[in-house]
Coordinates of N, CA and C and ligand atoms in Angstrom, one line a residue:
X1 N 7.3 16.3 0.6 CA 6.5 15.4 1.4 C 5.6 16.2 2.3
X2 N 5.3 17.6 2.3 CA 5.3 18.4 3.2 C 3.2 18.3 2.9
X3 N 3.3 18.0 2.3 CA 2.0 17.7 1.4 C 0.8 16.8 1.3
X4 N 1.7 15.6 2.0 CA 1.4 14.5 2.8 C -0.2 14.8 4.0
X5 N -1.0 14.1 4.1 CA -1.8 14.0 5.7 C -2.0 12.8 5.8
X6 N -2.1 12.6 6.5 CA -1.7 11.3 7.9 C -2.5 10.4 8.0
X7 N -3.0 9.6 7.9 CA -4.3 8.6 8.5 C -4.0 7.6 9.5
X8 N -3.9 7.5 10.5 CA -3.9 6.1 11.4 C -4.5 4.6 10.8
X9 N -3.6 3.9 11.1 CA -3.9 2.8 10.5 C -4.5 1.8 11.7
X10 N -5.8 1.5 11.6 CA -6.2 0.8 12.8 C -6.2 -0.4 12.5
X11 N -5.0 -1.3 12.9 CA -4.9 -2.8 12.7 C -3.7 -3.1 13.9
X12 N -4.0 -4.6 14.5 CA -2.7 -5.1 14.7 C -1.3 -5.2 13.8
X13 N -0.4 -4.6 14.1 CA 0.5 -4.8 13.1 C 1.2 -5.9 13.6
X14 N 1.4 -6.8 13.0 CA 2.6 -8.5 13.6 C 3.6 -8.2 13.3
X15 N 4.6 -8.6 14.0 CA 6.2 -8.5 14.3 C 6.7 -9.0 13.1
X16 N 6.1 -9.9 12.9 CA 6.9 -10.8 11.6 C 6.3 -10.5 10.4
X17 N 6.9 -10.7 9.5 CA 6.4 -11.1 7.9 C 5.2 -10.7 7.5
X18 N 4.4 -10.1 7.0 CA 2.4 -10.7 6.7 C 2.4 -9.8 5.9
X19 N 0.9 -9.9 5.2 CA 0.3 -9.3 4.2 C -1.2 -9.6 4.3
X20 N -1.9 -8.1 4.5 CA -3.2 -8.6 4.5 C -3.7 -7.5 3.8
X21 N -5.1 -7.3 4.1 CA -6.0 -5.8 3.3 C -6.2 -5.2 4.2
X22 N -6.2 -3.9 4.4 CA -6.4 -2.9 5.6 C -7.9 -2.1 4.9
X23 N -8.4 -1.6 6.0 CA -9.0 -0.2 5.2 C -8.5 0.9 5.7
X24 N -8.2 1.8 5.1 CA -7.6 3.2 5.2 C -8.6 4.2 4.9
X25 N -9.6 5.2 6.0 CA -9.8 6.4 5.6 C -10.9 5.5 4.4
X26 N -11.3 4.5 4.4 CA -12.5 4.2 3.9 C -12.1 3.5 2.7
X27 N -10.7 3.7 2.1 CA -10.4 2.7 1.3 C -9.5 1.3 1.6
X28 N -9.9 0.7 0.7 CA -9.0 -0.9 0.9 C -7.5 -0.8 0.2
X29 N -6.5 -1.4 1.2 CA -5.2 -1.0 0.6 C -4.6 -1.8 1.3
X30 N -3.3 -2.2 0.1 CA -2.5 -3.6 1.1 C -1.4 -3.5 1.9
X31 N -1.6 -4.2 2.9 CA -0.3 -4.0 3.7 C 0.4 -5.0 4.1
X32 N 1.7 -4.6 4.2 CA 2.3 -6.0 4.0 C 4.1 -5.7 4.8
X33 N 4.5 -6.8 5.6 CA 5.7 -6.6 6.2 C 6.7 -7.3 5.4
X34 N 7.8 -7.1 5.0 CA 8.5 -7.9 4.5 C 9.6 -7.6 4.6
X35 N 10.2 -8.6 5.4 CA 12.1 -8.4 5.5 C 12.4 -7.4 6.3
X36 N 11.2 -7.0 7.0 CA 11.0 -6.5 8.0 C 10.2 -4.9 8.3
X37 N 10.1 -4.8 6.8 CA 9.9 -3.6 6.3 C 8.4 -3.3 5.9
X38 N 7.6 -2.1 6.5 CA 6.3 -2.2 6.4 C 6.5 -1.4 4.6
X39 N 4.9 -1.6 4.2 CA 4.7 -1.4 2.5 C 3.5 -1.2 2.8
X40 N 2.8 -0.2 2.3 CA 1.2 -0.2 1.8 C 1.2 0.4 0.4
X41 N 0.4 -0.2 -0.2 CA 0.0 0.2 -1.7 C -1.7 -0.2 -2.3
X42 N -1.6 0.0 -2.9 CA -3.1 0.0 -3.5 C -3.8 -1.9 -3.7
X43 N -4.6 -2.1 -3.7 CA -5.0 -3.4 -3.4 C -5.2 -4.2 -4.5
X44 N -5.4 -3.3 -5.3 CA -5.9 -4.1 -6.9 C -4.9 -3.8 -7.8
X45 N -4.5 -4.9 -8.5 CA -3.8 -5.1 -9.2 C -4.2 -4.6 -10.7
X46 N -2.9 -4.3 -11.6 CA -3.8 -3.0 -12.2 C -3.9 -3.7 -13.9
X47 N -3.2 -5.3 -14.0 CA -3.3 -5.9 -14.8 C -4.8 -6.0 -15.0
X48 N -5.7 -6.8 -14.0 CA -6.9 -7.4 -14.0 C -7.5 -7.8 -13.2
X49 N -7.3 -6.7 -12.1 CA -7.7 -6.4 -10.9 C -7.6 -7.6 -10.1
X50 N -7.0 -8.4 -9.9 CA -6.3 -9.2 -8.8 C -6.5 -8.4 -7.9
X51 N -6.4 -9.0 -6.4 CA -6.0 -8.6 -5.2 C -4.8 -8.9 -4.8
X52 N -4.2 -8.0 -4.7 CA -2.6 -7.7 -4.3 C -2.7 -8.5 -2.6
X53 N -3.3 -8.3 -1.8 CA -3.4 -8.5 -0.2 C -3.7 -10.3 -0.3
X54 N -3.8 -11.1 -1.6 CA -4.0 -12.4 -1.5 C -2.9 -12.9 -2.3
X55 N -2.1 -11.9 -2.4 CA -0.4 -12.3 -3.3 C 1.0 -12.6 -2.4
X56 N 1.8 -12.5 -2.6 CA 3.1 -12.7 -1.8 C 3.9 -12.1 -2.3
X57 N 5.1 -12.3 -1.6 CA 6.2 -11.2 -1.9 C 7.9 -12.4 -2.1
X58 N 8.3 -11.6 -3.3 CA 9.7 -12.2 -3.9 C 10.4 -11.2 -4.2
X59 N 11.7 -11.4 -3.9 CA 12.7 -10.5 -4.3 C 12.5 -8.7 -4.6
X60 N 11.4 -8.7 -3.6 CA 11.4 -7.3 -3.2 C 10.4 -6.5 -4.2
X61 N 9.2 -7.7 -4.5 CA 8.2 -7.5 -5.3 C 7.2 -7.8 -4.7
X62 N 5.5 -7.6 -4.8 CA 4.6 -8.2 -4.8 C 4.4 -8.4 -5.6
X63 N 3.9 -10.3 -5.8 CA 3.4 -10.7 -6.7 C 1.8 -11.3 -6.8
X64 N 1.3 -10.8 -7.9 CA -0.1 -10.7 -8.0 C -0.6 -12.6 -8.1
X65 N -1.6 -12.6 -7.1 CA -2.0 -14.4 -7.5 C -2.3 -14.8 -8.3
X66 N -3.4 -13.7 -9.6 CA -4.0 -14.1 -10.5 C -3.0 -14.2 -11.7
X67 N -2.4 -13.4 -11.8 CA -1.4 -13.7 -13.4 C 0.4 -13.8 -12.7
X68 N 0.4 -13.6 -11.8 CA 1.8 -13.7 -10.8 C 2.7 -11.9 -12.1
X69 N 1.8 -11.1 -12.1 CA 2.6 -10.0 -12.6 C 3.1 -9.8 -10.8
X70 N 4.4 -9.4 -11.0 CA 5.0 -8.6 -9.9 C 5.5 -7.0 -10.5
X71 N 5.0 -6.4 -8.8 CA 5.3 -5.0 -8.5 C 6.9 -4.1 -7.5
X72 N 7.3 -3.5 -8.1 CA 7.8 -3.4 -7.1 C 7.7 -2.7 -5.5
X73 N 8.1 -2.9 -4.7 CA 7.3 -3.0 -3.2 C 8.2 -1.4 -2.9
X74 N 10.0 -0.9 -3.7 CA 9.6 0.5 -3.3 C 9.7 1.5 -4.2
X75 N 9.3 1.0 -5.4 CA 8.7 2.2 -6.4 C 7.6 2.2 -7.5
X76 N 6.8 0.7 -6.8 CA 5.5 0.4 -7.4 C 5.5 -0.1 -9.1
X77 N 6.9 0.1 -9.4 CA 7.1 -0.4 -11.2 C 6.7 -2.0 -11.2
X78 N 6.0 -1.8 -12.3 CA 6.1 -3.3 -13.0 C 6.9 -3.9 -13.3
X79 N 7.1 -5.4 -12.8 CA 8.1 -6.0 -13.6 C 8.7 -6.1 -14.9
X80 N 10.0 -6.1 -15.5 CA 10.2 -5.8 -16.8 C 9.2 -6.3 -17.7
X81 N 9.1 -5.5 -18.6 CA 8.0 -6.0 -19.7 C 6.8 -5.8 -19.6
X82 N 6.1 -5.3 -18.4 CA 4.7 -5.3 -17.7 C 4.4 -4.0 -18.1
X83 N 5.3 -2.6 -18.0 CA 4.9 -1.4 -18.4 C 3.5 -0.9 -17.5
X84 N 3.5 -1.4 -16.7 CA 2.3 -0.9 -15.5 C 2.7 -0.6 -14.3
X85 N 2.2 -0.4 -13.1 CA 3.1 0.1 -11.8 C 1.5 0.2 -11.1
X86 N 1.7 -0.1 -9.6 CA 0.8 0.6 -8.6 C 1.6 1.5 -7.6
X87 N 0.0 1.9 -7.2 CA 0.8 3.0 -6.2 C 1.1 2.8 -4.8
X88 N 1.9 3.1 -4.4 CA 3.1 3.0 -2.8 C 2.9 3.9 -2.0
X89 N 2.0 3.9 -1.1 CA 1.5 5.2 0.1 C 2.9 5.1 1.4
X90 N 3.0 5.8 1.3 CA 4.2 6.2 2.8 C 3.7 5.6 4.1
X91 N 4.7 5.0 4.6 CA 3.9 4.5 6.0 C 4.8 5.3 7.1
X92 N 4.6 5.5 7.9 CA 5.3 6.3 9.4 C 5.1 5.3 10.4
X93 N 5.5 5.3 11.0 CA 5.8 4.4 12.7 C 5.9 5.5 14.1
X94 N 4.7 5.9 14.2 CA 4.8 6.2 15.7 C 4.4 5.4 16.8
X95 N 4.7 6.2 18.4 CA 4.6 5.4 19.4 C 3.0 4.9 19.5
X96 N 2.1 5.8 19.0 CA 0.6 4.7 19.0 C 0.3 4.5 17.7
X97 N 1.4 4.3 16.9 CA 0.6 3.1 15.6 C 1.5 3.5 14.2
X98 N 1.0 2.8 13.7 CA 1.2 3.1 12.1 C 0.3 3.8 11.5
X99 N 0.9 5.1 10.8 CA 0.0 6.1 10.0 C 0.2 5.5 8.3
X100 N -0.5 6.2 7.5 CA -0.1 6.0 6.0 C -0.3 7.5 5.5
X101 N 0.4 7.9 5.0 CA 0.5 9.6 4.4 C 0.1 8.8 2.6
X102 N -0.9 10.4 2.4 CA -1.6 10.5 0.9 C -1.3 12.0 1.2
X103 N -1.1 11.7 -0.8 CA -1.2 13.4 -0.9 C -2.6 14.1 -1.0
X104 N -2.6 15.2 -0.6 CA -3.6 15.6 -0.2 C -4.6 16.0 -1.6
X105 N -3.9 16.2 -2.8 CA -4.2 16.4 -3.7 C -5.4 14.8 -4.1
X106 N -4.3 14.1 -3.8 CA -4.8 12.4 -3.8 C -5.5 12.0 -3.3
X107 N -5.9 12.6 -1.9 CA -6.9 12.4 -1.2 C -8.1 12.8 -1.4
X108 N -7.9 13.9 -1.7 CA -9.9 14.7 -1.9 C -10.3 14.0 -3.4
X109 N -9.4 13.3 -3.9 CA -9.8 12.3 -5.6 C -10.4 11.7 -4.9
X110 N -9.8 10.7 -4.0 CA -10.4 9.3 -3.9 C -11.2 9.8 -3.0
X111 N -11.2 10.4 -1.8 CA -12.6 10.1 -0.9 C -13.2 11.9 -0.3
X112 N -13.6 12.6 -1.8 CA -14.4 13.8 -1.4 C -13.6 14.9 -0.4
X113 N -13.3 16.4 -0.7 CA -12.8 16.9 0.3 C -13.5 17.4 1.6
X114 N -13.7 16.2 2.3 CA -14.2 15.9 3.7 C -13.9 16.0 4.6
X115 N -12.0 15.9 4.6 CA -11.2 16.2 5.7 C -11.3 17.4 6.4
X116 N -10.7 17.7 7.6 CA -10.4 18.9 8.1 C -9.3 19.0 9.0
Ligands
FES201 S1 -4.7 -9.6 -12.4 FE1 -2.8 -9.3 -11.4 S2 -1.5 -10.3 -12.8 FE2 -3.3 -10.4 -13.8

Protein backbone atom coordinates (compact mmCIF):
# COMPACT_ATOMS: atom_id res chain seq x y z
CA UNK A 1 0.00 0.00 0.00
CA UNK A 2 3.06 1.99 0.42
CA UNK A 3 2.44 3.01 -3.18
CA UNK A 4 -0.77 4.54 -2.66
CA UNK A 5 -1.18 8.88 -2.96
CA UNK A 6 -3.86 10.36 -1.44
CA UNK A 7 -6.52 12.65 -2.92
CA UNK A 8 -9.03 14.59 -0.67
CA UNK A 9 -12.34 13.96 -1.37
CA UNK A 10 -14.23 17.26 -1.41
CA UNK A 11 -17.82 16.39 -0.65
CA UNK A 12 -20.20 16.31 2.31
CA UNK A 13 -20.05 12.91 3.40
CA UNK A 14 -23.76 11.88 5.25
CA UNK A 15 -23.86 9.87 8.24
CA UNK A 16 -26.20 7.48 6.86
CA UNK A 17 -26.46 5.20 3.96
CA UNK A 18 -25.96 7.16 0.19
CA UNK A 19 -24.52 6.78 -3.00
CA UNK A 20 -23.68 9.42 -5.32
CA UNK A 21 -20.86 10.45 -8.02
CA UNK A 22 -17.91 12.39 -6.68
CA UNK A 23 -15.13 13.81 -8.77
CA UNK A 24 -11.84 12.76 -7.65
CA UNK A 25 -8.55 14.53 -8.89
CA UNK A 26 -10.65 15.28 -12.08
CA UNK A 27 -12.23 11.90 -12.41
CA UNK A 28 -15.86 10.75 -11.81
CA UNK A 29 -16.05 7.89 -9.24
CA UNK A 30 -18.77 6.38 -7.04
CA UNK A 31 -19.17 6.71 -3.67
CA UNK A 32 -21.26 5.17 -1.58
CA UNK A 33 -21.97 4.38 2.26
CA UNK A 34 -23.32 1.23 3.07
CA UNK A 35 -23.97 -0.52 6.40
CA UNK A 36 -22.01 2.01 7.38
CA UNK A 37 -19.08 1.41 5.45
CA UNK A 38 -17.60 4.03 2.94
CA UNK A 39 -16.74 2.34 -0.86
CA UNK A 40 -15.48 4.25 -3.90
CA UNK A 41 -15.03 2.53 -7.16
CA UNK A 42 -15.15 3.47 -10.60
CA UNK A 43 -18.47 4.95 -11.95
CA UNK A 44 -19.20 3.11 -15.08
CA UNK A 45 -20.21 -0.04 -15.19
CA UNK A 46 -18.08 -2.17 -17.27
CA UNK A 47 -21.05 -4.37 -18.81
CA UNK A 48 -22.38 -1.27 -20.86
CA UNK A 49 -21.42 1.50 -19.18
CA UNK A 50 -24.26 2.07 -16.82
CA UNK A 51 -23.67 4.41 -14.09
CA UNK A 52 -22.88 2.74 -10.98
CA UNK A 53 -23.66 6.22 -8.69
CA UNK A 54 -27.47 5.77 -10.11
CA UNK A 55 -27.54 1.94 -8.79
CA UNK A 56 -27.96 0.64 -5.27
CA UNK A 57 -26.58 -1.64 -3.07
CA UNK A 58 -27.71 -5.49 -1.98
CA UNK A 59 -26.09 -7.89 -0.11
CA UNK A 60 -22.87 -6.30 -0.13
CA UNK A 61 -22.96 -5.57 -3.91
CA UNK A 62 -23.51 -2.66 -6.20
CA UNK A 63 -26.01 -3.13 -8.45
CA UNK A 64 -25.94 -1.62 -11.83
CA UNK A 65 -29.53 0.16 -12.93
CA UNK A 66 -29.20 -0.62 -16.48
CA UNK A 67 -28.86 -4.47 -16.60
CA UNK A 68 -28.94 -4.94 -12.46
CA UNK A 69 -25.25 -6.82 -13.10
CA UNK A 70 -24.01 -6.63 -9.44
CA UNK A 71 -20.33 -5.88 -8.18
CA UNK A 72 -18.82 -6.68 -5.38
CA UNK A 73 -18.42 -3.55 -3.08
CA UNK A 74 -15.01 -5.28 -1.37
CA UNK A 75 -13.30 -6.85 -4.17
CA UNK A 76 -14.99 -5.36 -7.19
CA UNK A 77 -15.81 -9.18 -8.73
CA UNK A 78 -18.68 -9.64 -10.74
CA UNK A 79 -21.41 -11.44 -9.74
CA UNK A 80 -21.30 -15.23 -10.45
CA UNK A 81 -21.44 -15.82 -14.12
CA UNK A 82 -20.65 -12.07 -15.06
CA UNK A 83 -16.80 -12.73 -15.35
CA UNK A 84 -16.17 -8.85 -15.13
CA UNK A 85 -15.21 -6.83 -11.94
CA UNK A 86 -14.61 -2.93 -11.32
CA UNK A 87 -12.26 -1.28 -9.66
CA UNK A 88 -12.34 -0.43 -5.69
CA UNK A 89 -10.07 2.70 -4.70
CA UNK A 90 -9.17 2.76 -0.82
CA UNK A 91 -10.84 5.29 1.05
CA UNK A 92 -9.07 6.66 4.53
CA UNK A 93 -11.00 8.71 7.15
CA UNK A 94 -9.16 11.53 8.53
CA UNK A 95 -9.99 14.40 10.96
CA UNK A 96 -10.54 16.88 7.81
CA UNK A 97 -12.09 14.49 5.42
CA UNK A 98 -12.16 11.59 3.40
CA UNK A 99 -9.13 10.88 1.13
CA UNK A 100 -9.22 8.08 -1.73
CA UNK A 101 -5.66 6.41 -2.39
CA UNK A 102 -4.64 5.38 -6.26
CA UNK A 103 -1.82 3.72 -7.18
CA UNK A 104 0.48 5.86 -8.42
CA UNK A 105 1.29 3.82 -11.22
CA UNK A 106 -2.66 4.24 -11.80
CA UNK A 107 -2.62 7.54 -11.51
CA UNK A 108 -0.21 9.03 -14.07
CA UNK A 109 -2.63 6.33 -16.63
CA UNK A 110 -5.59 8.10 -15.96
CA UNK A 111 -4.74 11.79 -15.43
CA UNK A 112 -0.96 12.56 -16.92
CA UNK A 113 2.06 12.61 -14.62
CA UNK A 114 1.08 16.05 -13.21
CA UNK A 115 1.28 15.40 -9.64
CA UNK A 116 3.96 16.47 -7.38
S1 LIG B 1 -24.68 -1.54 -18.18
FE1 LIG B 1 -24.47 -2.19 -16.15
S2 LIG B 1 -25.43 -4.11 -16.12
FE2 LIG B 1 -25.49 -3.56 -18.20
Amino acid sequence: MGDLQWYKIEEEIPEDDFIRQVVVAGKKLCLLRNEGKIYLLQNTCPHAGGILSGGWCSNGMIICPIHRYGYSLENGRGAEGQGDYVNIYPVREESDGLYAGFRRSLFSRFFGNNSN
